[in-house]
Every structure is written in structure tokens, then in C-alpha cells.
PDB file of C-alpha atoms in Angstrom:
ATOM      1  CA  UNK A   4       0.000   0.000   0.000  1.00  0.00           C
ATOM      2  CA  UNK A   5       1.461   3.358  -1.037  1.00  0.00           C
ATOM      3  CA  UNK A   6      -1.011   5.485   0.918  1.00  0.00           C
ATOM      4  CA  UNK A   7      -3.830   5.361   3.434  1.00  0.00           C
ATOM      5  CA  UNK A   8      -6.926   7.477   2.782  1.00  0.00           C
ATOM      6  CA  UNK A   9      -9.426   8.357   5.486  1.00  0.00           C
ATOM      7  CA  UNK A  10     -12.686  10.123   4.739  1.00  0.00           C
ATOM      8  CA  UNK A  11     -14.417  12.111   7.454  1.00  0.00           C
ATOM      9  CA  UNK A  12     -18.148  12.147   8.096  1.00  0.00           C
ATOM     10  CA  UNK A  13     -19.747  13.966  11.012  1.00  0.00           C
ATOM     11  CA  UNK A  14     -19.794  10.910  13.318  1.00  0.00           C
ATOM     12  CA  UNK A  15     -17.650   8.280  11.626  1.00  0.00           C
ATOM     13  CA  UNK A  16     -14.579   7.720   9.504  1.00  0.00           C
ATOM     14  CA  UNK A  17     -14.352   6.018   6.119  1.00  0.00           C
ATOM     15  CA  UNK A  18     -11.057   4.128   6.004  1.00  0.00           C
ATOM     16  CA  UNK A  19     -10.130   2.943   2.513  1.00  0.00           C
ATOM     17  CA  UNK A  20     -13.834   2.899   1.620  1.00  0.00           C
ATOM     18  CA  UNK A  21     -15.038   1.061   4.736  1.00  0.00           C
ATOM     19  CA  UNK A  22     -17.143   2.959   7.278  1.00  0.00           C
ATOM     20  CA  UNK A  23     -16.248   2.698  10.954  1.00  0.00           C
ATOM     21  CA  UNK A  24     -18.864   1.917  13.582  1.00  0.00           C
ATOM     22  CA  UNK A  25     -20.546   5.258  14.396  1.00  0.00           C
ATOM     23  CA  UNK A  26     -21.106   3.989  17.968  1.00  0.00           C
ATOM     24  CA  UNK A  27     -17.376   3.454  18.640  1.00  0.00           C
ATOM     25  CA  UNK A  28     -16.715   6.333  21.074  1.00  0.00           C
ATOM     26  CA  UNK A  29     -13.034   6.839  20.172  1.00  0.00           C
ATOM     27  CA  UNK A  30     -13.539   6.885  16.410  1.00  0.00           C
ATOM     28  CA  UNK A  31     -16.720   8.942  16.756  1.00  0.00           C
ATOM     29  CA  UNK A  32     -14.852  11.600  18.772  1.00  0.00           C
ATOM     30  CA  UNK A  33     -12.002  11.640  16.245  1.00  0.00           C
ATOM     31  CA  UNK A  34     -14.476  12.073  13.382  1.00  0.00           C
ATOM     32  CA  UNK A  35     -16.223  14.904  15.224  1.00  0.00           C
ATOM     33  CA  UNK A  36     -12.923  16.662  15.957  1.00  0.00           C
ATOM     34  CA  UNK A  37     -11.803  16.398  12.324  1.00  0.00           C
ATOM     35  CA  UNK A  38     -15.217  17.605  11.176  1.00  0.00           C
ATOM     36  CA  UNK A  39     -14.956  20.663  13.462  1.00  0.00           C
ATOM     37  CA  UNK A  40     -11.579  21.385  11.863  1.00  0.00           C
ATOM     38  CA  UNK A  41     -13.314  21.296   8.444  1.00  0.00           C
ATOM     39  CA  UNK A  42     -11.210  18.323   7.376  1.00  0.00           C
ATOM     40  CA  UNK A  43     -13.077  16.151   4.877  1.00  0.00           C
ATOM     41  CA  UNK A  44     -10.307  13.628   4.279  1.00  0.00           C
ATOM     42  CA  UNK A  45      -6.785  12.704   5.304  1.00  0.00           C
ATOM     43  CA  UNK A  46      -4.145  10.980   3.245  1.00  0.00           C
ATOM     44  CA  UNK A  47      -1.016   9.388   4.664  1.00  0.00           C
ATOM     45  CA  UNK A  48       1.610   8.565   2.033  1.00  0.00           C
ATOM     46  CA  UNK A  49       4.280   5.921   2.553  1.00  0.00           C
ATOM     47  CA  UNK A  50       7.406   7.550   3.899  1.00  0.00           C
ATOM     48  CA  UNK A  51       5.727  10.082   6.195  1.00  0.00           C
ATOM     49  CA  UNK A  52       8.229  11.176   8.787  1.00  0.00           C
ATOM     50  CA  UNK A  53       7.737  11.048  12.509  1.00  0.00           C
ATOM     51  CA  UNK A  54       8.108  14.832  12.777  1.00  0.00           C
ATOM     52  CA  UNK A  55       5.581  15.494   9.991  1.00  0.00           C
ATOM     53  CA  UNK A  56       3.032  13.208  11.605  1.00  0.00           C
ATOM     54  CA  UNK A  57       3.604  14.689  15.068  1.00  0.00           C
ATOM     55  CA  UNK A  58       3.156  18.234  13.743  1.00  0.00           C
ATOM     56  CA  UNK A  59      -0.071  17.333  11.940  1.00  0.00           C
ATOM     57  CA  UNK A  60      -1.488  15.528  14.974  1.00  0.00           C
ATOM     58  CA  UNK A  61      -0.555  18.451  17.227  1.00  0.00           C
ATOM     59  CA  UNK A  62      -2.461  20.805  14.913  1.00  0.00           C
ATOM     60  CA  UNK A  63      -5.518  18.544  15.034  1.00  0.00           C
ATOM     61  CA  UNK A  64      -5.323  18.293  18.824  1.00  0.00           C
ATOM     62  CA  UNK A  65      -6.009  22.016  19.162  1.00  0.00           C
ATOM     63  CA  UNK A  66      -9.589  23.088  19.777  1.00  0.00           C
ATOM     64  CA  UNK A  67     -10.710  24.625  16.458  1.00  0.00           C
ATOM     65  CA  UNK A  68     -12.921  27.113  18.291  1.00  0.00           C
ATOM     66  CA  UNK A  69      -9.956  28.509  20.231  1.00  0.00           C
ATOM     67  CA  UNK A  70      -7.614  28.778  17.255  1.00  0.00           C
ATOM     68  CA  UNK A  71      -7.517  31.560  14.687  1.00  0.00           C
ATOM     69  CA  UNK A  72      -9.116  29.247  12.135  1.00  0.00           C
ATOM     70  CA  UNK A  73      -9.799  25.522  11.718  1.00  0.00           C
ATOM     71  CA  UNK A  74      -6.951  23.587  10.115  1.00  0.00           C
ATOM     72  CA  UNK A  75      -9.112  22.911   7.058  1.00  0.00           C
ATOM     73  CA  UNK A  76      -9.194  26.666   6.377  1.00  0.00           C
ATOM     74  CA  UNK A  77      -5.491  27.297   7.020  1.00  0.00           C
ATOM     75  CA  UNK A  78      -3.973  26.447   3.641  1.00  0.00           C
ATOM     76  CA  UNK A  79      -0.522  27.792   4.529  1.00  0.00           C
ATOM     77  CA  UNK A  80      -0.307  25.581   7.583  1.00  0.00           C
ATOM     78  CA  UNK A  81      -1.565  22.529   5.693  1.00  0.00           C
ATOM     79  CA  UNK A  82       1.074  23.098   2.994  1.00  0.00           C
ATOM     80  CA  UNK A  83       3.783  23.171   5.679  1.00  0.00           C
ATOM     81  CA  UNK A  84       3.110  19.512   6.556  1.00  0.00           C
ATOM     82  CA  UNK A  85       4.848  18.340   3.389  1.00  0.00           C
ATOM     83  CA  UNK A  86       3.816  16.037   0.573  1.00  0.00           C
ATOM     84  CA  UNK A  87       3.483  12.807   2.563  1.00  0.00           C
ATOM     85  CA  UNK A  88       0.471  13.984   4.547  1.00  0.00           C
ATOM     86  CA  UNK A  89      -2.591  15.810   3.301  1.00  0.00           C
ATOM     87  CA  UNK A  90      -5.757  17.373   4.634  1.00  0.00           C
ATOM     88  CA  UNK A  91      -8.637  17.912   2.269  1.00  0.00           C
ATOM     89  CA  UNK A  92     -11.834  19.910   2.686  1.00  0.00           C
TER      90      UNK A  92
END
């Protein structure tokens, strides 16, 4: 596998075309957090570095209401994560 694609719905994730259980509390919370960040999909490409992944996860860990703008609307910040990780609206 060269990449891993994850779609984001309001209460569940779609991982490589397969929907997660919307009642799973961990995945439901992750989907809701990504949705609040206006992230419609994520793509992890083989070769992603530890630092790139840590930076992206740190950005997603922030409360989108308390930041200047949700990560899905911050194109400059998204571009800074490099080509092995992508957010899509």
C-alpha cells in the first residue's frame, strides 16, 4: 500500500472505503474533531516522517474554536506539513 486514505463524516470515519462503527466512542470523537476542523479527508503517504506526523497531529489536537481558524481553512499551515500527509476539505 502506497497510501492510506481516510474520509471524514460527522460521526464516523471512512477508512479505505469502509465505514467505521458510528457507535465506537473513540472513532466517533475523532471524526467529530476532524469535522470541526473542516477536514473532509486525510491521506497518509508511505514515507511520512515522525516529525511530519507529530506536527499534523498536534495541529488537530487544538480546539478549532480557540484557534484563529480551523486547520481545514489554514492552507498555509496545511502546505507546511509536506507532501506525505494531506488534509482535504
